[in-house]
mmCIF file of C-alpha atoms in Angstrom:
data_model
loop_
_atom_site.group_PDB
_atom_site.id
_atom_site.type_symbol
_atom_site.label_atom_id
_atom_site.label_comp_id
_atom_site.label_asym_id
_atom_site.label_seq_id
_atom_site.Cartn_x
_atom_site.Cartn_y
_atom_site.Cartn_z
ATOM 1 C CA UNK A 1 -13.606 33.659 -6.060
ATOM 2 C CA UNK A 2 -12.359 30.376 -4.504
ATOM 3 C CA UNK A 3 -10.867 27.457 -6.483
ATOM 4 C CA UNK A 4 -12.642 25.088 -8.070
ATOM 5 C CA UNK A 5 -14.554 22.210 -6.040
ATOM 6 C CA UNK A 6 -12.432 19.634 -7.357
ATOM 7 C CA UNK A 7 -9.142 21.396 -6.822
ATOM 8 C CA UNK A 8 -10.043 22.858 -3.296
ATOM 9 C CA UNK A 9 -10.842 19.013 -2.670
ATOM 10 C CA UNK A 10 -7.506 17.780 -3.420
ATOM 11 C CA UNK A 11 -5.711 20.535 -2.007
ATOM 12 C CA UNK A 12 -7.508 20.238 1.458
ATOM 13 C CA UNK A 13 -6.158 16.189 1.215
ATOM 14 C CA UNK A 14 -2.601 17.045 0.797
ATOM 15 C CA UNK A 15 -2.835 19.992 3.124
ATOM 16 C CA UNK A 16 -4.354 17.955 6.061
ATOM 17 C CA UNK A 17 -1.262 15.272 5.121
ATOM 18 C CA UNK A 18 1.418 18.340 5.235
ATOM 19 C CA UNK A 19 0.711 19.455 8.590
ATOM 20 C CA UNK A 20 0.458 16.004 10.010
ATOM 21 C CA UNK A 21 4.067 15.622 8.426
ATOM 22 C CA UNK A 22 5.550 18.937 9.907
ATOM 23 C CA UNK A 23 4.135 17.871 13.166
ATOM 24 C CA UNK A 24 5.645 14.994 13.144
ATOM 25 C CA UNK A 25 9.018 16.579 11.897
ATOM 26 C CA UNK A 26 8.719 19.178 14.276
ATOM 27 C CA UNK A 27 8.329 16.826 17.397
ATOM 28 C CA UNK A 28 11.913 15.620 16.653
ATOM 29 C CA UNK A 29 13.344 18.590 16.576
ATOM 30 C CA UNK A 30 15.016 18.607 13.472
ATOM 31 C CA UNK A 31 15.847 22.188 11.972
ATOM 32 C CA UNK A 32 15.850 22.034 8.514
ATOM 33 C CA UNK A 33 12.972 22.300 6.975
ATOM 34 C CA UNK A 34 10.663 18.730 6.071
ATOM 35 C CA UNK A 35 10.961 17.130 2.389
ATOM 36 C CA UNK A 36 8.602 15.073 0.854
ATOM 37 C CA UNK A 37 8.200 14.248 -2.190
ATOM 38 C CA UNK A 38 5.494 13.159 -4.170
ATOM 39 C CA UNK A 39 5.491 10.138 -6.699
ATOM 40 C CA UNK A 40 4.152 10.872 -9.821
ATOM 41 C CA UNK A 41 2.835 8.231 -13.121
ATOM 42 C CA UNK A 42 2.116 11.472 -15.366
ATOM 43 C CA UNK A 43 -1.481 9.997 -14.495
ATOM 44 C CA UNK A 44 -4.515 12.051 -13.311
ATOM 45 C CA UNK A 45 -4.367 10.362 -10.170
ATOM 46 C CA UNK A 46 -0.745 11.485 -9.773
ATOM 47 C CA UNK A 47 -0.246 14.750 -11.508
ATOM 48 C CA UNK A 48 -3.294 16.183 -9.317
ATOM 49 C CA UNK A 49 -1.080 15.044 -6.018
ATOM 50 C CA UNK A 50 1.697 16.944 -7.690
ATOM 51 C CA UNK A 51 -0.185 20.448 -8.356
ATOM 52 C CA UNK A 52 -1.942 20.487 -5.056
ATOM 53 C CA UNK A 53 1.486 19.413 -2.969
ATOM 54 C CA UNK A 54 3.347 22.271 -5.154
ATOM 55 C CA UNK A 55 0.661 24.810 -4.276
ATOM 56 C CA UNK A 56 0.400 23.911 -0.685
ATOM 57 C CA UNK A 57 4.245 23.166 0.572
ATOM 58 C CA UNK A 58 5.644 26.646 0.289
ATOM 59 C CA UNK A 59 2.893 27.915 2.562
ATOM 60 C CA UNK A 60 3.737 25.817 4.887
ATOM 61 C CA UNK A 61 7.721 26.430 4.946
ATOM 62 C CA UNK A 62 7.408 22.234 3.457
ATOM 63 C CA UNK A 63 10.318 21.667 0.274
ATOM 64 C CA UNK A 64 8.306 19.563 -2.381
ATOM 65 C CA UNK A 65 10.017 17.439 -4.884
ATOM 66 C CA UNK A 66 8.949 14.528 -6.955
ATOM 67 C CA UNK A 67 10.129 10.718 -8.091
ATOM 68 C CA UNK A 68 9.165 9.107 -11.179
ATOM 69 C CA UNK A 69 9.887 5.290 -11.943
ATOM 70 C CA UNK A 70 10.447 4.410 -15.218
ATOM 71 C CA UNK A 71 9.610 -0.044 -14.800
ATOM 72 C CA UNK A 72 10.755 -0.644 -18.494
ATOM 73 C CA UNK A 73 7.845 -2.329 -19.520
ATOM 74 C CA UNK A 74 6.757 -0.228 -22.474
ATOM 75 C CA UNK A 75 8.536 1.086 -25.328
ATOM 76 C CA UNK A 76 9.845 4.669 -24.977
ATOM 77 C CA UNK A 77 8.991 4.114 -20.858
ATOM 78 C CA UNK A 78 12.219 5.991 -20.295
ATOM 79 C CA UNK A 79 11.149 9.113 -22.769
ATOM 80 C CA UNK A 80 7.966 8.865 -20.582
ATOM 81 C CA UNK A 81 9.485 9.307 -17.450
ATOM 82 C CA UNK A 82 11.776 11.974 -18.740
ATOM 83 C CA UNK A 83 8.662 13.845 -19.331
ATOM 84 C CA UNK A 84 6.689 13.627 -16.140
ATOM 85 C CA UNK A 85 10.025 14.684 -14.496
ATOM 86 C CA UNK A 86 10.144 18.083 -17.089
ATOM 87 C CA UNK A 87 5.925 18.341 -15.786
ATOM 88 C CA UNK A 88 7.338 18.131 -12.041
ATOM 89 C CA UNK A 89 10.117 20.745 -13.115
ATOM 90 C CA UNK A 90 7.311 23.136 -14.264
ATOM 91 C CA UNK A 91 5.017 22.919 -11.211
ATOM 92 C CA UNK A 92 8.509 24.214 -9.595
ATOM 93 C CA UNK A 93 8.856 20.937 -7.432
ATOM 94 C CA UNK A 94 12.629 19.997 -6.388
ATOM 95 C CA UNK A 95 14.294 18.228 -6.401
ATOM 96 C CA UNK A 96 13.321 15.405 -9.243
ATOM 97 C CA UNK A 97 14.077 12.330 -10.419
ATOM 98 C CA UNK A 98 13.560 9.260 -12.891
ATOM 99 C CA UNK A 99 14.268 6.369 -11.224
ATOM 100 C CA UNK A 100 14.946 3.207 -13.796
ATOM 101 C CA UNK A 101 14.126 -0.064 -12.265
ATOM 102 C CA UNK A 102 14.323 -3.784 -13.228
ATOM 103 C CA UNK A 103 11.133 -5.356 -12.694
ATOM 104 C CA UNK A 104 11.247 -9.572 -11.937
ATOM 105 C CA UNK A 105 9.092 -11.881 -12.290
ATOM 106 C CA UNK A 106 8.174 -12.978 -8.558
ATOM 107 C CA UNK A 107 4.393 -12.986 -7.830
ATOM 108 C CA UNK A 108 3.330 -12.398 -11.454
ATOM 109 C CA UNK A 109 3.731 -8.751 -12.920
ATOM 110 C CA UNK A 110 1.476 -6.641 -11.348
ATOM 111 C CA UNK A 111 3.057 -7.745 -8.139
ATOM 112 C CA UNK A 112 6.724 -7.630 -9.351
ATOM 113 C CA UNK A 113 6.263 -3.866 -10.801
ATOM 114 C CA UNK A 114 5.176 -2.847 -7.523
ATOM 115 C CA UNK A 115 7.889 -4.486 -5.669
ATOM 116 C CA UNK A 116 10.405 -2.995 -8.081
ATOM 117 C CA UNK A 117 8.773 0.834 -7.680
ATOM 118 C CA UNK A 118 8.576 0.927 -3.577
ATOM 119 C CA UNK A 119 12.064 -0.340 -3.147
ATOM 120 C CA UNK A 120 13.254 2.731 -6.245
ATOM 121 C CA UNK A 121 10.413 4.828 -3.727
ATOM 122 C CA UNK A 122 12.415 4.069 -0.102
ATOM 123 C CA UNK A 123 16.101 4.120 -1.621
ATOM 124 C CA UNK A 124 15.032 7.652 -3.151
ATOM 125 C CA UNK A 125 13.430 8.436 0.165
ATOM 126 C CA UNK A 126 16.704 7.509 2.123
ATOM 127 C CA UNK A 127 19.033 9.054 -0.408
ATOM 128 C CA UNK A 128 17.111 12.556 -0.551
ATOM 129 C CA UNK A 129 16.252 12.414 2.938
ATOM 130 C CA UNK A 130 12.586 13.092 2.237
ATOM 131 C CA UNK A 131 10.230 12.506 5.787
ATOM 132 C CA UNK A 132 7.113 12.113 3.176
ATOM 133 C CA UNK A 133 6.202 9.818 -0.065
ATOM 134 C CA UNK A 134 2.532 11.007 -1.608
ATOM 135 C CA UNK A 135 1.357 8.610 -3.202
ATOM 136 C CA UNK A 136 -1.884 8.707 -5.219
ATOM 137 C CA UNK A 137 -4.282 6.358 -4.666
ATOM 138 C CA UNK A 138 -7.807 6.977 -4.690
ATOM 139 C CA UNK A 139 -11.084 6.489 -3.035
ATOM 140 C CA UNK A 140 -11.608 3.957 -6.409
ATOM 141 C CA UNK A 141 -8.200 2.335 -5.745
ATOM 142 C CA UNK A 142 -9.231 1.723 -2.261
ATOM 143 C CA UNK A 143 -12.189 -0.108 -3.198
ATOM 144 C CA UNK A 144 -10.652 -2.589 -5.838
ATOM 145 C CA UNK A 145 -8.235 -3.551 -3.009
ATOM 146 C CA UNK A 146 -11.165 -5.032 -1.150
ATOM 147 C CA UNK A 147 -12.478 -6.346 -3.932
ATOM 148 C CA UNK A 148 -9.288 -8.286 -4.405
ATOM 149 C CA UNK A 149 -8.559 -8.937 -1.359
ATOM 150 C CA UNK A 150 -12.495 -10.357 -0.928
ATOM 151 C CA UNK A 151 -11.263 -12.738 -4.300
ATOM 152 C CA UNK A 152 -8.584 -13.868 -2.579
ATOM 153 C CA UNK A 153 -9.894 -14.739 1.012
ATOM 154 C CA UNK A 154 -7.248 -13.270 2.489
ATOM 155 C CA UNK A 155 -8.855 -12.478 5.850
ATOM 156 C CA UNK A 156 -9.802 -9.236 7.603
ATOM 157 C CA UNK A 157 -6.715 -7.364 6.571
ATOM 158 C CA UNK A 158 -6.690 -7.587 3.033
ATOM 159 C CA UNK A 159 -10.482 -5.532 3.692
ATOM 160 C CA UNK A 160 -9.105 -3.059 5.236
ATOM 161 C CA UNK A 161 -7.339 -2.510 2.437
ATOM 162 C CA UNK A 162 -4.516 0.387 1.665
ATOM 163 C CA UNK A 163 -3.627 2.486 4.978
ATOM 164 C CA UNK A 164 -3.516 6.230 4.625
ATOM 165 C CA UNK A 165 -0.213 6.054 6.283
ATOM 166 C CA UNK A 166 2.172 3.095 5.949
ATOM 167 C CA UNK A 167 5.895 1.997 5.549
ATOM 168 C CA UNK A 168 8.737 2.640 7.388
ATOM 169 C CA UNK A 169 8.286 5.567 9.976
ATOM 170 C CA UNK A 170 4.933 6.421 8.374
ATOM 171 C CA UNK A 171 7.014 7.146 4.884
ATOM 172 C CA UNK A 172 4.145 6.701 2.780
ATOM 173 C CA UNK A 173 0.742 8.749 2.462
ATOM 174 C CA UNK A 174 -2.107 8.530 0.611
ATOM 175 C CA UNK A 175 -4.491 12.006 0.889
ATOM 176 C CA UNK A 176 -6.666 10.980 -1.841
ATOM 177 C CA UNK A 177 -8.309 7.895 0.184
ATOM 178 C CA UNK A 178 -11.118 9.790 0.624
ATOM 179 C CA UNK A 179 -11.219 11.451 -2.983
ATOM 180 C CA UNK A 180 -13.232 9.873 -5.807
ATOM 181 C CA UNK A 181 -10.585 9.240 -9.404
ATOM 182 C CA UNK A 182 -13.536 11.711 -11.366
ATOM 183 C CA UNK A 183 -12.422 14.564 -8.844
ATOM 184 C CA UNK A 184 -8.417 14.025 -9.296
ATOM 185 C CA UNK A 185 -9.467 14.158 -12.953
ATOM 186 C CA UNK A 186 -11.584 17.137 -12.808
ATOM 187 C CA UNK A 187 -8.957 18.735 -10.949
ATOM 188 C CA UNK A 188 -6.250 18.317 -13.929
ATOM 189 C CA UNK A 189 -8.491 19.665 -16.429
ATOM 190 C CA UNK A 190 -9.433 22.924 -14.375
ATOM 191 C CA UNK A 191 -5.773 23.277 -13.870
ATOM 192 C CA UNK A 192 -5.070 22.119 -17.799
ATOM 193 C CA UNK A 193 -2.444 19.496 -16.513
ATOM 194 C CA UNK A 194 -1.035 17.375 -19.159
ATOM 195 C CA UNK A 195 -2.066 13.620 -17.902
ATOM 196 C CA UNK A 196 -0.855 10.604 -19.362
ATOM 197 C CA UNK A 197 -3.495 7.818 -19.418
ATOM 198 C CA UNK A 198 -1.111 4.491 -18.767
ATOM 199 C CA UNK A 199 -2.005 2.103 -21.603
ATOM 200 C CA UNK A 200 -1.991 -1.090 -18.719
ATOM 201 C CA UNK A 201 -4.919 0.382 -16.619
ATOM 202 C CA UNK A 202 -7.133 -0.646 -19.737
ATOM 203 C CA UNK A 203 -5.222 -4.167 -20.471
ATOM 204 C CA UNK A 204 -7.556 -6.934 -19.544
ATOM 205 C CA UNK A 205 -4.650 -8.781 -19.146
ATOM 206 C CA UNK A 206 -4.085 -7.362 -16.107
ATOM 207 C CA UNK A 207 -6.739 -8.694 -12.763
ATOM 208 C CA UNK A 208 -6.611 -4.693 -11.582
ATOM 209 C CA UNK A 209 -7.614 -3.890 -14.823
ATOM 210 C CA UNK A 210 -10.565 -6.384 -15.499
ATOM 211 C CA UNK A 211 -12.062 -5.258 -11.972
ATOM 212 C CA UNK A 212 -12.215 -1.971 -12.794
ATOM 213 C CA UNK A 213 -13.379 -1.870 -16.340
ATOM 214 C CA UNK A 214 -15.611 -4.803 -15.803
ATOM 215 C CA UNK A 215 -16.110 -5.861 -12.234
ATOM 216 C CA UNK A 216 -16.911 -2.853 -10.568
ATOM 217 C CA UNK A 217 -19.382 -1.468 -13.298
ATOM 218 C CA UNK A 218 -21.400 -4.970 -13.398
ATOM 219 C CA UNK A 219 -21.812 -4.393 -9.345
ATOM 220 C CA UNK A 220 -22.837 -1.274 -9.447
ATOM 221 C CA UNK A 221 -25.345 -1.917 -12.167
ATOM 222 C CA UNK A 222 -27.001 -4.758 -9.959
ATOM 223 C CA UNK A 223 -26.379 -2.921 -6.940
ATOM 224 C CA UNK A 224 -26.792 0.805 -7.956
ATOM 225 C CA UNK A 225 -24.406 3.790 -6.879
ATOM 226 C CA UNK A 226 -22.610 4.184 -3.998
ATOM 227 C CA UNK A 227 -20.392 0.792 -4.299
ATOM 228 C CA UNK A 228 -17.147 2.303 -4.297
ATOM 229 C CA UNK A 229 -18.172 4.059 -1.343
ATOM 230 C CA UNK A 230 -19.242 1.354 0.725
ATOM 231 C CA UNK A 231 -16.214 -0.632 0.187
ATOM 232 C CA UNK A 232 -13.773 2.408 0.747
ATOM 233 C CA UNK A 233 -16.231 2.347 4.397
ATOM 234 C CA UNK A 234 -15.599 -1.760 4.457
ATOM 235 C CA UNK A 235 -12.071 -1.140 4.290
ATOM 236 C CA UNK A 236 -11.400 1.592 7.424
ATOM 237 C CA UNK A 237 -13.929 -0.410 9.870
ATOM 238 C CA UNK A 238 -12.080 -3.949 8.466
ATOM 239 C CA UNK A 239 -8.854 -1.466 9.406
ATOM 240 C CA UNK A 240 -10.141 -0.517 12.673
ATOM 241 C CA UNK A 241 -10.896 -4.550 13.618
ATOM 242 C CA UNK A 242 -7.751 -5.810 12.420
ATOM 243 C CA UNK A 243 -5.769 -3.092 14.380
ATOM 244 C CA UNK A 244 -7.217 -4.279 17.451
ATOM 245 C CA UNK A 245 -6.666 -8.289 16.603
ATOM 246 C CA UNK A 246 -3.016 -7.538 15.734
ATOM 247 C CA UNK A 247 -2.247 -5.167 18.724
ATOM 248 C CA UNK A 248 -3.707 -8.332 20.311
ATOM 249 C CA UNK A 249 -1.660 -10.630 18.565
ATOM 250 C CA UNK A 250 1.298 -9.143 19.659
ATOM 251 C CA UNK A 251 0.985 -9.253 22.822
ATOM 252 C CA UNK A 252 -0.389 -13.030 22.983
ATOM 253 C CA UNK A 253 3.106 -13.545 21.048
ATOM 254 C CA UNK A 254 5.398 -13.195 24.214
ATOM 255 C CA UNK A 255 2.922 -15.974 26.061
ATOM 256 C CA UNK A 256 3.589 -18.537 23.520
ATOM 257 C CA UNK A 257 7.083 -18.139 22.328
ATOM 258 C CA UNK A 258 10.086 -19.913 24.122
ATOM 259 C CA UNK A 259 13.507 -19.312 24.182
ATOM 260 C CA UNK A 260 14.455 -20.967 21.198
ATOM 261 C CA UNK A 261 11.954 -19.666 19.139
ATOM 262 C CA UNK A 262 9.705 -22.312 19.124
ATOM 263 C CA UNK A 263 5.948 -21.527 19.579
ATOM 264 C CA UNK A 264 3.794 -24.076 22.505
ATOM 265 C CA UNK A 265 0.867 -25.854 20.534
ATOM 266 C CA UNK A 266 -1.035 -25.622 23.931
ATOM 267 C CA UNK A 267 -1.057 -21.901 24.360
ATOM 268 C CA UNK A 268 -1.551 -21.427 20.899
ATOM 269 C CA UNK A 269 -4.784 -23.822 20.955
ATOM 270 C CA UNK A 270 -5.858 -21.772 23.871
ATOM 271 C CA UNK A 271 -5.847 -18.390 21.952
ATOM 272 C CA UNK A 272 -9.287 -17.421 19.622
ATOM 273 C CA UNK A 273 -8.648 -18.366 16.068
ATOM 274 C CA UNK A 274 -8.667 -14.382 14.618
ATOM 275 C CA UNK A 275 -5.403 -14.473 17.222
ATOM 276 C CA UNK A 276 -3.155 -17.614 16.846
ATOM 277 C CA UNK A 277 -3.460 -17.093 12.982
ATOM 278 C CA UNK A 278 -1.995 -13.706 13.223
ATOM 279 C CA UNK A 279 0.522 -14.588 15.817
ATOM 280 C CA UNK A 280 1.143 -17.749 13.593
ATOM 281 C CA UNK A 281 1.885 -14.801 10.672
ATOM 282 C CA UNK A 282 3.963 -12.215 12.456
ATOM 283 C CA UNK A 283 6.404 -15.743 13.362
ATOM 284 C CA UNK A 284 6.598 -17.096 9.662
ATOM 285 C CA UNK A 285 7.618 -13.395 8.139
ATOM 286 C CA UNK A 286 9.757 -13.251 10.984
ATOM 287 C CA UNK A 287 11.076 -16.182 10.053
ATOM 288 C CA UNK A 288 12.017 -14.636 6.824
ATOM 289 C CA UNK A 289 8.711 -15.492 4.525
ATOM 290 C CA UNK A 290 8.082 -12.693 2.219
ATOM 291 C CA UNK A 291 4.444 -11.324 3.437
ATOM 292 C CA UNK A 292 3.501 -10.292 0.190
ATOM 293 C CA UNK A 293 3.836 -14.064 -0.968
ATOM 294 C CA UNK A 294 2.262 -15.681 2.150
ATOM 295 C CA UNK A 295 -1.646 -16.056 1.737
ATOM 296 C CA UNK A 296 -4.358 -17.357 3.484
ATOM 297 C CA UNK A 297 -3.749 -20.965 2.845
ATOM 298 C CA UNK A 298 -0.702 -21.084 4.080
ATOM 299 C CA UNK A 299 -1.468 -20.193 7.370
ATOM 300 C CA UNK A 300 -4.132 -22.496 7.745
ATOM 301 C CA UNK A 301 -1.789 -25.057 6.717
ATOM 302 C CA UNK A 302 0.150 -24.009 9.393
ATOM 303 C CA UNK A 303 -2.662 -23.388 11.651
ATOM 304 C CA UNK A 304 -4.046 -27.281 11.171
ATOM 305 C CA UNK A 305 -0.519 -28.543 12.850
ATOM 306 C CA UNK A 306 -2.141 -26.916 16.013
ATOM 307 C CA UNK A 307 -5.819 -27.534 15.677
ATOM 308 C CA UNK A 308 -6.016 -31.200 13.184
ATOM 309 C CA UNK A 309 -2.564 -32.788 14.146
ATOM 310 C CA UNK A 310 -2.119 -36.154 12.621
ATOM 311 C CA UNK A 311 1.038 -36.582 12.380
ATOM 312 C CA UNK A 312 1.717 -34.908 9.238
ATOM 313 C CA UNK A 313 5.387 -33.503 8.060
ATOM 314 C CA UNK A 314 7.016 -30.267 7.649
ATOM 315 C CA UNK A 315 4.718 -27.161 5.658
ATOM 316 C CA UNK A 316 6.751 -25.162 3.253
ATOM 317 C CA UNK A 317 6.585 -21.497 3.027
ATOM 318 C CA UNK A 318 7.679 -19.152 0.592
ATOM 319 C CA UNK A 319 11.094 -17.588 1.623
ATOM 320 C CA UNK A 320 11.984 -21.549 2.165
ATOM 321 C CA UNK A 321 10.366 -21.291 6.118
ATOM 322 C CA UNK A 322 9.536 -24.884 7.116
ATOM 323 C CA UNK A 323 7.196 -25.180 10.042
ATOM 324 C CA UNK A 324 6.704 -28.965 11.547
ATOM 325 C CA UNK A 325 5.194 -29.703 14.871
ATOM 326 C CA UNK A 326 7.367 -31.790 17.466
ATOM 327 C CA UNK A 327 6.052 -32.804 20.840
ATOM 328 C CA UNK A 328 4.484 -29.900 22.123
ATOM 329 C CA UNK A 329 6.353 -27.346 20.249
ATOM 330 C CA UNK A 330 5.904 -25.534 16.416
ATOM 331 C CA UNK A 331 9.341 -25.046 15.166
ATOM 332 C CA UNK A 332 10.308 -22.944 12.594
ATOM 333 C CA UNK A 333 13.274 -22.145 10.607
ATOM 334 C CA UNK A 334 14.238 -20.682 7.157
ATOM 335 C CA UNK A 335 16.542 -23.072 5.060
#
């Protein structure tokens, strides 16, 4: 008798992800054997990633191990993380750590929390050498990304929501895209995994929070079922359009940049909206603007020097970029 539905579901995921990486470790020809390592809340999200990469990496010849960040925003936080670190232990994943990590204030908390745990993620990444970082997110998680990034008006990107594989060299993964948060649930209790229910995921105080406790439920009672699905679908086809505009983008980018820098209004005017604004993007974060602070508005600020020039001065960007138009050129510098 086969496993469970829920656990063959999540196991499939993460063994679809594991070839993909030993392919991809294999066509470098590197001779030890891949690491990757899978980082765990104590959630049911996370602790499901955890069984099913423990079950599945040894039959592949792929070492497991597993990274737990401790943000210091709760009392006993550190206890916690001790403890998902002992769970790790006992699914026979290694290595393991608890990674402590200060958390700013930058971009409000939600934002600062998660800027704190993927720099602890690629610093443990680099240190253990791992080729992999699972992360958890789910079909669910996918679709309150839209919805925020719908809120925000951030453009077709921010619908396309979270990639399936992203960071530096592909680092990060995310199997459970496609997997609903009842099965990763489902799975834990089959398995009796110990899950720890993070007391912040209910806090209205938080906008992630409030969207899924209230936001999503109130659509799908005036829309019916099947919500969360159609945005997880909104998010790959967004994916699949802003792919193209950006390959696009970057190759507009050599036709409007001189050698200083400097960007020409008139080849920028020339190019379709969807493309200057990108190309306008990848030159303020090269620049040095953070991306995760730069929004919508500010490049249509920037945009308007091109397309409703009056005259006016110098735009500000976070990262201190200034952009200001003279003659025929955009220049911009950080400082």
């Amino acid at each position: 008798m086969g496993p469970h539905p829920a656990v063959a579901a999540i196991r499939l995921a993460v063994r679809r992800v594991l070839h993909d990486v030993l392919n991809h470790h294999c066509a470098q020809d590197r001779r030890e054997p891949p690491l990757v390592l899978v980082a765990c809340s104590g959630g049911a999200d996370s602790m499901a990633l955890a069984s099913a990469l423990a079950f599945e990496a040894p039959k592949l010849g792929v070492r497991a191990g597993g990274i737990t960040i401790d943000h210091g925003l709760q009392e006993g936080s550190d206890l916690r993380a001790a403890e998902v670190a002992l769970r790790m232990r006992a699914l026979r994943l290694d290595p393991v750590e608890a990674v402590a990590v200060t958390v700013g204030r930058e971009g409000g908390p939600e934002a600062a929390a998660r800027d704190a745990r993927y720099a602890a993620l690629d610093a443990a990444a680099e240190r253990l050498g791992a080729d992999a970082v699972l992360l958890g997110h789910t079909r669910d998680d996918q679709a309150e990304t839209v919805l925020l990034g719908l809120a925000r008006g951030s453009g077709t990107r921010s619908l396309s929501g979270m990639a399936a594989t992203s960071g530096h060299d592909g680092r990060y993964r995310r199997p459970f895209l496609d997997v609903d948060r009842q099965t990763a649930r489902k799975a834990c209790l089959i398995q009796s995994l110990p899950v720890w229910d993070d007391p912040h995921n209910t806090d209205p105080a938080y906008t992630r929070s409030r969207l899924r406790h209230e936001g999503l439920p109130a659509l799908e009672k005036a829309l019916g079922k099947g919500v969360v699905e159609a945005l997880a679908r909104t998010a790959q086809l967004s994916r699949d359009d802003a792919d193209a505009l950006d390959a696009w983008a970057a190759a507009a980018e050599g036709t409007v940049l001189d050698d200083t820098g400097s960007l020409d209004v008139a080849a920028l005017f020339a190019l379709p909206p969807a493309v200057r604004r990108r190309v306008l993007r990848r030159a303020v974060i090269g620049a040095g603007s953070p991306a995760g602070s730069l929004f919508a508005r500010h490049i249509e600020e920037v945009d308007r020097l091109i397309t409703a020039w009056r005259g006016q001065g110098a735009i500000n960007l976070p990262g201190r970029v200034g952009v200001r138009r003279q003659g025929g050129r955009l220049v911009i510098r950080q400082g």
